[in-house]
Short mmCIF file of C-alpha atoms and ligand atoms in Angstrom, two decimals:
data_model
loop_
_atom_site.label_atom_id
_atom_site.label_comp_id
_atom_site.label_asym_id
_atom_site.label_seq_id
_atom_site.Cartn_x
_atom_site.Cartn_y
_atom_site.Cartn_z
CA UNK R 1 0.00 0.00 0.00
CA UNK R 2 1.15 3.61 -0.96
CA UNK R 3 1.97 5.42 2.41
CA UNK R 4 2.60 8.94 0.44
CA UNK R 5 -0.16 11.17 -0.74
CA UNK R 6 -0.19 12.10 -4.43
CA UNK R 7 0.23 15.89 -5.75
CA UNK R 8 -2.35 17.62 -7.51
CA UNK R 9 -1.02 19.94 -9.78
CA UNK R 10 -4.19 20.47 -11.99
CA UNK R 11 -5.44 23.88 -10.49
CA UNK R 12 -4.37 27.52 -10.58
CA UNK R 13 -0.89 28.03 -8.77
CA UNK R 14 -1.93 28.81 -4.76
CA UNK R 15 -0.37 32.12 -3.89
CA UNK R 16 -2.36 32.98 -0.98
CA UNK R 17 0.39 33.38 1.68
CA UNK R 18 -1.13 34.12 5.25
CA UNK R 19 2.22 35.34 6.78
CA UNK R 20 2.25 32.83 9.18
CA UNK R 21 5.67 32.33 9.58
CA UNK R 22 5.31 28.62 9.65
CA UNK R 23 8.10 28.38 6.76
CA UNK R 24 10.58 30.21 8.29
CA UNK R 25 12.23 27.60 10.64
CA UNK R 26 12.28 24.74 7.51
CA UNK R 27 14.04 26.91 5.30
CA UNK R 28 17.83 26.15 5.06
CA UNK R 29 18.39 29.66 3.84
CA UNK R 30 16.69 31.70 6.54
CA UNK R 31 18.23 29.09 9.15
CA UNK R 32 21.95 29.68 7.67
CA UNK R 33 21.14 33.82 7.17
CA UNK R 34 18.40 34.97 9.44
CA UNK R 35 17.07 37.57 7.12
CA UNK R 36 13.90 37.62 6.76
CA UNK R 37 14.27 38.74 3.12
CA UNK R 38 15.79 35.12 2.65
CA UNK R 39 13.01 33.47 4.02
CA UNK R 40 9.84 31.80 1.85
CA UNK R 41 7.36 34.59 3.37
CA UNK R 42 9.86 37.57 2.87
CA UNK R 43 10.75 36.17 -0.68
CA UNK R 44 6.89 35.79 -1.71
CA UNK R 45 6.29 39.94 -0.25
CA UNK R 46 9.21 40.76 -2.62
CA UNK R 47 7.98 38.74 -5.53
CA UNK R 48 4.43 40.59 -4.96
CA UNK R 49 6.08 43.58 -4.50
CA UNK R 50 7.85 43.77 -8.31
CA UNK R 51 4.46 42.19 -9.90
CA UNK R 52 2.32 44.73 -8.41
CA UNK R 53 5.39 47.40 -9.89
CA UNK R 54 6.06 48.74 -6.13
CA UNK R 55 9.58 47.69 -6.18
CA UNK R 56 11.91 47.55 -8.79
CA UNK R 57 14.17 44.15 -9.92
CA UNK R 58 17.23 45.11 -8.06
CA UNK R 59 20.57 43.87 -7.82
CA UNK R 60 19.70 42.66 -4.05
CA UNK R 61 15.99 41.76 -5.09
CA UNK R 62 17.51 39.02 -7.64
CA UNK R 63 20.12 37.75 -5.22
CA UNK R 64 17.37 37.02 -2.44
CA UNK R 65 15.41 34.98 -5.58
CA UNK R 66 18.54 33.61 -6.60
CA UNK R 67 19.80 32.24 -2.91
CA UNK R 68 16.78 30.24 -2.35
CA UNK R 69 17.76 26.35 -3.17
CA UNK R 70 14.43 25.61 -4.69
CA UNK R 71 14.06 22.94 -2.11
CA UNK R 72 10.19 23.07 -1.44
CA UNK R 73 10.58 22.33 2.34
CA UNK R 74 8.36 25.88 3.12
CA UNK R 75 5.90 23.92 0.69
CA UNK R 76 5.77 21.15 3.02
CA UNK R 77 5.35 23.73 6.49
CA UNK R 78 2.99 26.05 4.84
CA UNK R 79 -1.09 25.60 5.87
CA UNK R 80 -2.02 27.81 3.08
CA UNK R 81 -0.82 25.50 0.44
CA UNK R 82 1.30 28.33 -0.96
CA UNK R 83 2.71 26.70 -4.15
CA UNK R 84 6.36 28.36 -3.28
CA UNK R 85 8.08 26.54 -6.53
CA UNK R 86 5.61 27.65 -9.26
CA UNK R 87 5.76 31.41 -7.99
CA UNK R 88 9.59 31.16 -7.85
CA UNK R 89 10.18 29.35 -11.05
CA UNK R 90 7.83 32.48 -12.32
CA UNK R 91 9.70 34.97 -10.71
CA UNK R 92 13.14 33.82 -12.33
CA UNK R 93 11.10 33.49 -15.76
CA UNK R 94 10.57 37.41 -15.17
CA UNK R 95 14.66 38.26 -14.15
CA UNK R 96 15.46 36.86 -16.99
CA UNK R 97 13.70 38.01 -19.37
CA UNK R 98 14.06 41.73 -17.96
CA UNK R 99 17.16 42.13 -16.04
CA UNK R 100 19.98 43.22 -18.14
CA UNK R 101 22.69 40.64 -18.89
CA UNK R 102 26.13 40.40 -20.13
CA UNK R 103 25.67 39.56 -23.74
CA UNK R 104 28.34 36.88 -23.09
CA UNK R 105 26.37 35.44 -20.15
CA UNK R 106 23.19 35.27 -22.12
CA UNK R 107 24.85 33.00 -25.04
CA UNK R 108 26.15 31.00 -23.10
CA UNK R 109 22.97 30.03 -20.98
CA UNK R 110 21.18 29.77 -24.20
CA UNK R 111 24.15 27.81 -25.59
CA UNK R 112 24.06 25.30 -22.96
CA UNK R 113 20.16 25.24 -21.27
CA UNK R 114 19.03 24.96 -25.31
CA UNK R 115 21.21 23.85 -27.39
CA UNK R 116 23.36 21.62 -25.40
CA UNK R 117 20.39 19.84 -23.52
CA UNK R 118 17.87 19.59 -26.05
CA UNK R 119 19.22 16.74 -27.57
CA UNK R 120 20.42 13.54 -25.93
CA UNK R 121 23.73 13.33 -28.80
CA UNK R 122 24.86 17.06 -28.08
CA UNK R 123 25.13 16.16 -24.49
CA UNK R 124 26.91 12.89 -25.33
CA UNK R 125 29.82 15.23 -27.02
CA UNK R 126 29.78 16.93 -23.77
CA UNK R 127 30.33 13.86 -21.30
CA UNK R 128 32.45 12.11 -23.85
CA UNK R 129 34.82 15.53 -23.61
CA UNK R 130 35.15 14.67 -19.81
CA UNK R 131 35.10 11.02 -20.55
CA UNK R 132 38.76 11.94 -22.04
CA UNK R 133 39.67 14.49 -19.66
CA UNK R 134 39.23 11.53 -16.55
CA UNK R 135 40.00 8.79 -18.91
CA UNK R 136 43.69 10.05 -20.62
CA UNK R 137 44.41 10.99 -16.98
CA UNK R 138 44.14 14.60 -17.43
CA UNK R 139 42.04 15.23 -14.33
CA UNK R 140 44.85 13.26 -12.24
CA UNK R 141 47.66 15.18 -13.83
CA UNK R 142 45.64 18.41 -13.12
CA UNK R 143 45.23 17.80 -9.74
CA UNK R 144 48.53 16.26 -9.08
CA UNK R 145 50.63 19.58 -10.24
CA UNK R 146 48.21 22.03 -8.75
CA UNK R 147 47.72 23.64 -12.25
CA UNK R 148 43.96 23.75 -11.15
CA UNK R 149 45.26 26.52 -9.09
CA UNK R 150 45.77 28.96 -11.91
CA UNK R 151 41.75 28.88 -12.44
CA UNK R 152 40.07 31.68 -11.29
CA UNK R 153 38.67 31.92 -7.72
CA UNK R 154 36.76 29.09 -6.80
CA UNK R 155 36.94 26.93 -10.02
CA UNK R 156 39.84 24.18 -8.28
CA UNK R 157 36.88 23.15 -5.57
CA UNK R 158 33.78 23.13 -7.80
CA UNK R 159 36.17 20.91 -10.29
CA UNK R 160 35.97 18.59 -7.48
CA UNK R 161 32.02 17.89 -8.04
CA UNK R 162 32.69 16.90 -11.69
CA UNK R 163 31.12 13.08 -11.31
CA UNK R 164 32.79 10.05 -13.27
CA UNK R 165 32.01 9.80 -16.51
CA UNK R 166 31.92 5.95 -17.25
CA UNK R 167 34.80 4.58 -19.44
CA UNK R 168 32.43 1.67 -20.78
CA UNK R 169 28.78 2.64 -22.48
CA UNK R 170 26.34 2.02 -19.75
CA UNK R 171 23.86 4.04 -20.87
CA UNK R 172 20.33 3.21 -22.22
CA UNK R 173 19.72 3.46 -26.28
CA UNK R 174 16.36 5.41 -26.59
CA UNK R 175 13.81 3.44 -28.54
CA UNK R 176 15.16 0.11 -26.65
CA UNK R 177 12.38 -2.12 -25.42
CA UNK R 178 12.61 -4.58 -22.07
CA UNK R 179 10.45 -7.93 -22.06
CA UNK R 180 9.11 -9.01 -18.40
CA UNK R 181 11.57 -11.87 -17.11
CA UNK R 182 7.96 -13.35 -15.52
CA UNK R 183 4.67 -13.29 -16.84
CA UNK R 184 3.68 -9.15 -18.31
CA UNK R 185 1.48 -7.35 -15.76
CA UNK R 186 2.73 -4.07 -16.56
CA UNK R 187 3.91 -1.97 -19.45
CA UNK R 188 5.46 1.16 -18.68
CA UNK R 189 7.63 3.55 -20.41
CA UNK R 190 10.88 4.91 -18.97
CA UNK R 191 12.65 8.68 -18.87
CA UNK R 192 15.73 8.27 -19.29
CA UNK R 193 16.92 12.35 -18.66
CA UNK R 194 19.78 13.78 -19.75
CA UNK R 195 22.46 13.92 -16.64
CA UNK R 196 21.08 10.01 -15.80
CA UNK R 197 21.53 8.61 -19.07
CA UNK R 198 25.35 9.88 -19.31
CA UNK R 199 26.31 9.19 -15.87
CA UNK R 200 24.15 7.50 -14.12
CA UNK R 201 23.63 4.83 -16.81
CA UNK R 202 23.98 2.18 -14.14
CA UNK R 203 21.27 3.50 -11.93
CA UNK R 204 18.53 3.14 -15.57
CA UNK R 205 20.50 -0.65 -16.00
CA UNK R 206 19.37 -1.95 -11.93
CA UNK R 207 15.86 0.24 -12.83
CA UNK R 208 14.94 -2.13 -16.11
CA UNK R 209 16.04 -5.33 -14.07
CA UNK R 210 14.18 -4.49 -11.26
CA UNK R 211 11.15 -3.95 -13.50
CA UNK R 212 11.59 -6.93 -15.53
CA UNK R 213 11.89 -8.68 -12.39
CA UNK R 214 8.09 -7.48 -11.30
CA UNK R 215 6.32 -8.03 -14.22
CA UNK R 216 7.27 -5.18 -16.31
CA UNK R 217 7.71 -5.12 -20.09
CA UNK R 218 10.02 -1.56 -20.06
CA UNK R 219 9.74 0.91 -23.29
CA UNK R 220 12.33 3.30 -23.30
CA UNK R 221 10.61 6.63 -26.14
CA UNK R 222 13.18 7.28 -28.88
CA UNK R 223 12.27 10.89 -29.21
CA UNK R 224 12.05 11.37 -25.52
CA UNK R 225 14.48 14.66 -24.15
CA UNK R 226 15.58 16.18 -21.26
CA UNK R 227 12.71 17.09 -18.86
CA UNK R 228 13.46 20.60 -18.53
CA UNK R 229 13.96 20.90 -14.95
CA UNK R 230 17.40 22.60 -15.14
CA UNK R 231 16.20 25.19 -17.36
CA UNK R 232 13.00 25.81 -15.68
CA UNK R 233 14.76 26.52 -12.39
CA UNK R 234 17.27 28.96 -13.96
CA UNK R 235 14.20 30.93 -15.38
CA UNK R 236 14.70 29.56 -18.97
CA UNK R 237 10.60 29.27 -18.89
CA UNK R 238 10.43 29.41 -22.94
CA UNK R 239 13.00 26.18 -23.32
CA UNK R 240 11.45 24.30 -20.08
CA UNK R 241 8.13 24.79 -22.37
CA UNK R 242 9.51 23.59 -25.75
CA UNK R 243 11.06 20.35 -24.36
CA UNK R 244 7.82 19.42 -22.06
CA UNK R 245 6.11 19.51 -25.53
CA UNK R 246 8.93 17.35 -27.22
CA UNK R 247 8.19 14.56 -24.32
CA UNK R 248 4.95 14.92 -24.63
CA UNK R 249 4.85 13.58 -28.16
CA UNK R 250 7.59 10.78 -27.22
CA UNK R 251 5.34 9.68 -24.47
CA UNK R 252 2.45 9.22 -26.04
CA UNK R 253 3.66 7.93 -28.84
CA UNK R 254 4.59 5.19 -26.57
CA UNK R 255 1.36 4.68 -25.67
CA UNK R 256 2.11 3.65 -21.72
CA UNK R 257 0.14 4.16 -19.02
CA UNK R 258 2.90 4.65 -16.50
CA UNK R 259 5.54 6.87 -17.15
CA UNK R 260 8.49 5.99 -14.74
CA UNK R 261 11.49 8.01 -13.55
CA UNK R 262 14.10 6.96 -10.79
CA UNK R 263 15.19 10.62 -10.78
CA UNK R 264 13.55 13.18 -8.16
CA UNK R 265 14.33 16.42 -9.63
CA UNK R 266 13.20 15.22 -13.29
CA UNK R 267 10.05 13.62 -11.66
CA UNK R 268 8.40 16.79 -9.88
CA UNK R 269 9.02 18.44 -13.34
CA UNK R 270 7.34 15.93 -15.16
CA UNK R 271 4.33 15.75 -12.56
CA UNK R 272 3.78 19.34 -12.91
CA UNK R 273 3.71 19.78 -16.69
CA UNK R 274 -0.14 21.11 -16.16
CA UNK R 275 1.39 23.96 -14.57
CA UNK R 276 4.02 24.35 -17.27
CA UNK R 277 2.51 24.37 -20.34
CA UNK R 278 -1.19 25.79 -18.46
CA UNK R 279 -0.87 28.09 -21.35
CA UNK R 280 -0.45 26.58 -24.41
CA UNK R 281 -4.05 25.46 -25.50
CA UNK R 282 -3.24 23.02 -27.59
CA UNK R 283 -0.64 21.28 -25.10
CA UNK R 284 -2.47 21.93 -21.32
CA UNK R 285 -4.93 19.10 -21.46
CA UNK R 286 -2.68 16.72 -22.67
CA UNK R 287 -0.10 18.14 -19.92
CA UNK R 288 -2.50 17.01 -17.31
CA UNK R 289 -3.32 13.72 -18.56
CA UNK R 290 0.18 12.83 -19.11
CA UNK R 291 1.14 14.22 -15.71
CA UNK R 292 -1.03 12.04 -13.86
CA UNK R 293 1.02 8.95 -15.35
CA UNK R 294 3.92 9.97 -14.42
CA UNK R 295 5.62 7.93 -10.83
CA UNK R 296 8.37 8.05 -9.10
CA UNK R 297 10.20 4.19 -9.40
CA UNK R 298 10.15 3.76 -5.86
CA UNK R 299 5.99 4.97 -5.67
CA UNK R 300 5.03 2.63 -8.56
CA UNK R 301 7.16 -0.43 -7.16
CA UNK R 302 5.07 -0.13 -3.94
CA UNK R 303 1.90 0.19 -5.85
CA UNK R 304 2.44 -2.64 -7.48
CA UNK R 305 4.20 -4.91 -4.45
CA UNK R 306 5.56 -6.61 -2.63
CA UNK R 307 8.48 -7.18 -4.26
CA UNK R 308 9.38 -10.40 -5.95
CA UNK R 309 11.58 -12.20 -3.06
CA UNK R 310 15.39 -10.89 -3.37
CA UNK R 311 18.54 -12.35 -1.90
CA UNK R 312 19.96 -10.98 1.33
CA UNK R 313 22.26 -8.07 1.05
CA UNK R 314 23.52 -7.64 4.29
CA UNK R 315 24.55 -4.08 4.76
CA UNK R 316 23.75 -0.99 7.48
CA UNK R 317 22.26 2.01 5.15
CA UNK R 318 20.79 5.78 5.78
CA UNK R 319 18.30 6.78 3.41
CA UNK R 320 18.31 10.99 2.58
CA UNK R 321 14.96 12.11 1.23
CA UNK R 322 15.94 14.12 -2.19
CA UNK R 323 14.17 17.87 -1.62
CA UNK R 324 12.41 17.19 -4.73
CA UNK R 325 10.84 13.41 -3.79
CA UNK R 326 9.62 14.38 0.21
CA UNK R 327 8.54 18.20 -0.94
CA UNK R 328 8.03 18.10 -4.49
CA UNK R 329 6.24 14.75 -4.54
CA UNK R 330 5.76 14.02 -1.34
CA UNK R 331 7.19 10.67 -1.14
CA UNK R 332 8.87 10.03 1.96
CA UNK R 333 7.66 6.38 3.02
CA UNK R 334 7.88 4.20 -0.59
CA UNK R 335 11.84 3.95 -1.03
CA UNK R 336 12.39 3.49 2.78
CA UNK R 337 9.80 0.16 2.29
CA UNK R 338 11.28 -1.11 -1.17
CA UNK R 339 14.53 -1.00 1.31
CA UNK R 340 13.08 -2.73 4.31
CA UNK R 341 12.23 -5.63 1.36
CA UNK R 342 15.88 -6.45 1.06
CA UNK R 343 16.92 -9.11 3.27
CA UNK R 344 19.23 -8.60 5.70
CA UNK R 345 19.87 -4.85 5.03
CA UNK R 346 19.61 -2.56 8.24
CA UNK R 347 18.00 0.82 7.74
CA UNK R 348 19.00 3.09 9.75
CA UNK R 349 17.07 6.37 10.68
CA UNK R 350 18.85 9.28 9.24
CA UNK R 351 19.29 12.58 11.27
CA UNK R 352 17.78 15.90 9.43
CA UNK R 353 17.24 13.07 6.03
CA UNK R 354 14.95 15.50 4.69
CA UNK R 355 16.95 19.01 4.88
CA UNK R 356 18.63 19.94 1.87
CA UNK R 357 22.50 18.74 1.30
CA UNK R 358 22.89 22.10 -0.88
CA UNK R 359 23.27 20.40 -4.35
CA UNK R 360 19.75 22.24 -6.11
CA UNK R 361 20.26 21.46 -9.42
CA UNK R 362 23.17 23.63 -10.44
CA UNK R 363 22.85 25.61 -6.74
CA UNK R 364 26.40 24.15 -5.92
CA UNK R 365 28.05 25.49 -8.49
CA UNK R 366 26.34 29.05 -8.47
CA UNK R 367 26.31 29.30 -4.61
CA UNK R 368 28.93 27.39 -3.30
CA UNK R 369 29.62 28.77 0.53
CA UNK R 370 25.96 28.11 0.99
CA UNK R 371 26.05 25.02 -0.98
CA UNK R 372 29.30 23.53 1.38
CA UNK R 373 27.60 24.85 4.88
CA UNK R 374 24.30 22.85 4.04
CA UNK R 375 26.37 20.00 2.71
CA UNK R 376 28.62 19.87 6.22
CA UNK R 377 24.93 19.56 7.75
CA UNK R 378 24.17 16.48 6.27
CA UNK R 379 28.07 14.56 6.42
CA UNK R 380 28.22 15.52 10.28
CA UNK R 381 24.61 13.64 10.00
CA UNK R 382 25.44 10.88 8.03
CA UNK R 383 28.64 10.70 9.88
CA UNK R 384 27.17 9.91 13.21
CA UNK R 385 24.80 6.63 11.65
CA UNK R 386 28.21 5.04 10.34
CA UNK R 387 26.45 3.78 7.32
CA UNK R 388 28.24 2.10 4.50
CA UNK R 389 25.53 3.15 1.99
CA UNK R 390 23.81 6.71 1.79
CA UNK R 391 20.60 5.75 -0.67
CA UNK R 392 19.48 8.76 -2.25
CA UNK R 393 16.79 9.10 -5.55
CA UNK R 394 18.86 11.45 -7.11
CA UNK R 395 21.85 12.73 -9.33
CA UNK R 396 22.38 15.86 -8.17
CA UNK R 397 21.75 14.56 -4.40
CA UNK R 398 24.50 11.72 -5.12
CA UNK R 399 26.96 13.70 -6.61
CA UNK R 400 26.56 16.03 -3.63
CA UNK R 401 26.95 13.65 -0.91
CA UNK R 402 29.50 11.49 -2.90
CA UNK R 403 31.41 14.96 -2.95
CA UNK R 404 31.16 15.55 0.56
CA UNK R 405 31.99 12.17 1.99
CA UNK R 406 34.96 12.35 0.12
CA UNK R 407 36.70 15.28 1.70
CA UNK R 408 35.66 14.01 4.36
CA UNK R 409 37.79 11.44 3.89
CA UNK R 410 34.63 8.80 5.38
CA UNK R 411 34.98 4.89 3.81
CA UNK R 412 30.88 5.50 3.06
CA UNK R 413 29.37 5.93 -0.54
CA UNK R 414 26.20 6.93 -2.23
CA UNK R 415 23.83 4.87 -4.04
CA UNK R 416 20.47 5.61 -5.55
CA UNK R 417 18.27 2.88 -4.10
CA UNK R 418 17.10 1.09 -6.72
CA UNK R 419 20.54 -0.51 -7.34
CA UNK R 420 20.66 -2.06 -3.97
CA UNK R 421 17.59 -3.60 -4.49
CA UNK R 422 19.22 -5.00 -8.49
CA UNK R 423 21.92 -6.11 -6.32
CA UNK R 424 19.73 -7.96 -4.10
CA UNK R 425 18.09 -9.70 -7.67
CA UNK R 426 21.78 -10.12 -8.82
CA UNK R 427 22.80 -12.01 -5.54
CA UNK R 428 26.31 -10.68 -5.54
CA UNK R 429 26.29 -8.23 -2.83
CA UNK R 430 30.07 -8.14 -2.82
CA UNK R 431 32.62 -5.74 -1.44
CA UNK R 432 33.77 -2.92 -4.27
CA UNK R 433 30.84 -4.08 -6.85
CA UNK R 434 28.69 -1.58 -6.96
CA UNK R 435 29.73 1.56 -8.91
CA UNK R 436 29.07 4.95 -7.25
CA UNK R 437 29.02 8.01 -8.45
CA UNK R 438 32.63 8.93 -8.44
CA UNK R 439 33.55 5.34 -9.95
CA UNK R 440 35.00 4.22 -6.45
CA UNK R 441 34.85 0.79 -5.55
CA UNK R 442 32.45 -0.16 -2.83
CA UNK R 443 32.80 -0.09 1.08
CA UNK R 444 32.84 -2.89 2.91
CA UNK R 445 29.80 -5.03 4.38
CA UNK R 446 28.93 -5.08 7.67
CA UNK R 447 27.51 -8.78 9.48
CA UNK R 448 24.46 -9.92 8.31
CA UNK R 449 20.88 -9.07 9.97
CA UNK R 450 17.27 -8.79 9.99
CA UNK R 451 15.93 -6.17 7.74
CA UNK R 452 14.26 -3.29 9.68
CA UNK R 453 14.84 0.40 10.70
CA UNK R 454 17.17 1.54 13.49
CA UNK R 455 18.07 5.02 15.14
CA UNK R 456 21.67 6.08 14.73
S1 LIG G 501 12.36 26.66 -1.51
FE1 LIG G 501 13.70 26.11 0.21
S2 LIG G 501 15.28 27.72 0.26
FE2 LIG G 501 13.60 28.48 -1.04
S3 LIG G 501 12.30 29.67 0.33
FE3 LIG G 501 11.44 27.57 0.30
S4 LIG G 501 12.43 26.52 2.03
FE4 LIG G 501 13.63 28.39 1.62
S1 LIG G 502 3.84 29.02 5.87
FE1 LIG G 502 2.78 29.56 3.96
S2 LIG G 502 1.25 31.06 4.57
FE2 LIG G 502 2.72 30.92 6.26
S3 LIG G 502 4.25 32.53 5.83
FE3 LIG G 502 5.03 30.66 4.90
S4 LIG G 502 4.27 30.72 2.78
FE4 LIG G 502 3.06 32.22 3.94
#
């Protein structure tokens, strides 16, 4: 049975903030600041403010837009129902389009938000470019002779995020197609993103077997793009718009009734489409209808469970609810039980597992002091469960963590959870063979025991 409730994004956006205050004490910007002006209430006054042409777009009015993560938790507090996300993603939509920008700055947004990412084979060129740079042993020799040094301020830490690319092709081909391994109860249709497909090809491999484990024949839309979520955050409205309507055709040319994503940030895009395209004419019905297909891979697994019986994987793992899963979808409860499932494998309750570990989409690279004090948050947190896993439904939340357990120098990696469960199928839940995020080999396994949930 489903433990989370489902969104319903098929309504007006809900503005009506009652100044409560009720926000204030979620939000990891207001708690790190204390300025009210950083804070979901004082951001929606300014917001009102410009519409209603009281204040102008200032240099300090776009920075207070700009600092907030996106992360939906004042969503979550609020008793109003304030849609928070919708009026911000509006809000950039409007900086952008009047704000005056560097001419340089504007190409290359448009350069890489549209052209880059609105088709699967440009990005390729991109990741195969660091492919090289990782694979010829450039990034070691870098690094080794401190010539990352010479980049401007700030560049030498942020080139530490850079995930590994994959020397061997792992990702999915678009217009594959998965039979069921038992008999077909289920056809569904899979997103396979942009960032996933290129890096996180692994994560898409353990989601098919998984599937095709339950019952699932797995259709994977040629034409299918990148969701948009990146540009819709960074106000890129008109692009978010123009690929929603590109998936939209792949999808239902597919002709699925579940559309599946193991991907947080992607999926509270996709589920809110209606919103998106609410006014295109031709597109806003079909946004709706396609929205309410769309499920999280955790959310549909438990929908359709339990599980088909896995193999024990003894190991102790945390569980950190992506921003965009517990606030944006609100699914807290259906990865933690597709976890308890596995044999053997000790949950353990995670500290502060749904504050934000500062990654936001592209947050961390934009806003990186308040990107690393979140991020400290959640390793001082993860360090006091001694885990060996951190399971997390996301990329950006993976490369994140992965990132901040490694200066921390802790012997704990990331995972998404879906490939602990494939492991679990595999039966080979040995030391160093799961792949993480930055290509390290695994950490080791603690003794065996009975599935469950403990404090730290
Ligand atoms: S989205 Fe997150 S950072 Fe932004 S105002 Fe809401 S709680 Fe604060
Ligand atoms: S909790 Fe909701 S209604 Fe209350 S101040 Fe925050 S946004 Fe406004």
């Amino acid at each position: 049975m489903a433990t989370d409730m489902r969104v319903d994004h098929s309504h007006p956006v809900k503005t009506d903030c009652i100044h409560c205050g009720l926000c204030l004490p979620v939000c990891p910007t207001y708690q790190e600041l204390g300025h009210e002006a950083d804070s979901p209430r004082g951001r929606i006054y300014l917001m009102q403010l410009v519409k209603q042409g009281q204040m102008k777009r200032s240099h300090a009015y776009v920075d207070h837009i700009h600092q907030c993560l996106g992360c939906r938790a004042c969503e979550s507090a609020c008793p109003s129902g304030v849609e928070f996300s919708s009026m911000l993603d509006i809000a950039r939509a409007d900086i952008a389009t009047h704000n005056p920008q560097t001419r340089t700055h504007k190409f290359l947004r448009k350069a890489i938000l549209g052209f880059v990412f609105s088709r699967p084979s440009r990005l390729r060129w991109l990741f195969f470019g660091l492919c090289l740079y990782q694979g010829l042993g450039l990034q070691w020799l870098m690094r080794r002779s401190r010539l990352l040094k010479l980049l401007p301020a700030g560049l030498e830490e942020k080139e530490g995020l850079l995930p590994t690319v994959p020397l061997a092709v792992t990702r999915i081909k678009l217009g594959a197609r998965f039979t069921a391994k038992a008999i077909s109860r289920y056809r569904v249709a899979l997103l396979t993103g942009c960032v996933m497909n290129e890096v996180f090809g692994a994560v898409h491999k353990a989601t098919i077997d998984v599937l095709t484990e339950n019952g699932c024949e797995v259709l994977v839309p040629k034409r299918q793009v990148c969701c948009g979520a990146l540009q819709n955050h960074a106000g890129e409205r008109a692009l978010a718009q123009s690929l929603a309507r590109a998936n939209l055709r792949a999808f239902e040319a597919a002709g699925c009734e579940v559309v599946l994503t193991n991907s947080a940030g992607c999926g509270a895009l996709l589920k809110d489409y209606g919103h998106l395209l609410a006014d295109d004419r031709a597109h806003a019905g079909r946004a709706i209808s396609f929205s309410a297909k769309v499920r999280d891979i955790s959310e549909f697994l438990v929908e359709i469970g339990p599980l088909k019986p896995m193999r024990p994987l003894p190991a102790h793992v945390v569980y950190d609810d992506p921003c965009h899963l517990i606030h944006g979808q609100k699914i807290s409860q259906a990865p933690r039980e597709i976890l308890r499932q596995i044999p053997g494998m000790k949950l353990i309750d995670l500290p502060g597992a749904d504050e934000c570990c500062g990654s936001a989409g592209v947050y961390n690279l934009t806003h990186w002091d308040m990107s690393q004090r979140l991020l400290k948050r959640k390793i001082e947190h993860i360090k006091t469960c001694r885990p060996e896993w951190v399971a997390s439904g996301n990329p950006g939340c993976l490369m994140q963590i992965a990132y901040g357990l490694k200066a921390a120098n802790l012997p704990i990696k990331a995972i998404h959870p879906i490939e602990l469960v494939a492991q679990a199928y595999r039966g080979r839940p040995k030391v160093g063979k799961i792949v993480t995020v930055h290509g390290d080999r695994g950490a080791g396994i603690r003794g065996q025991g009975p599935g469950g949930t403990d404090d730290c």
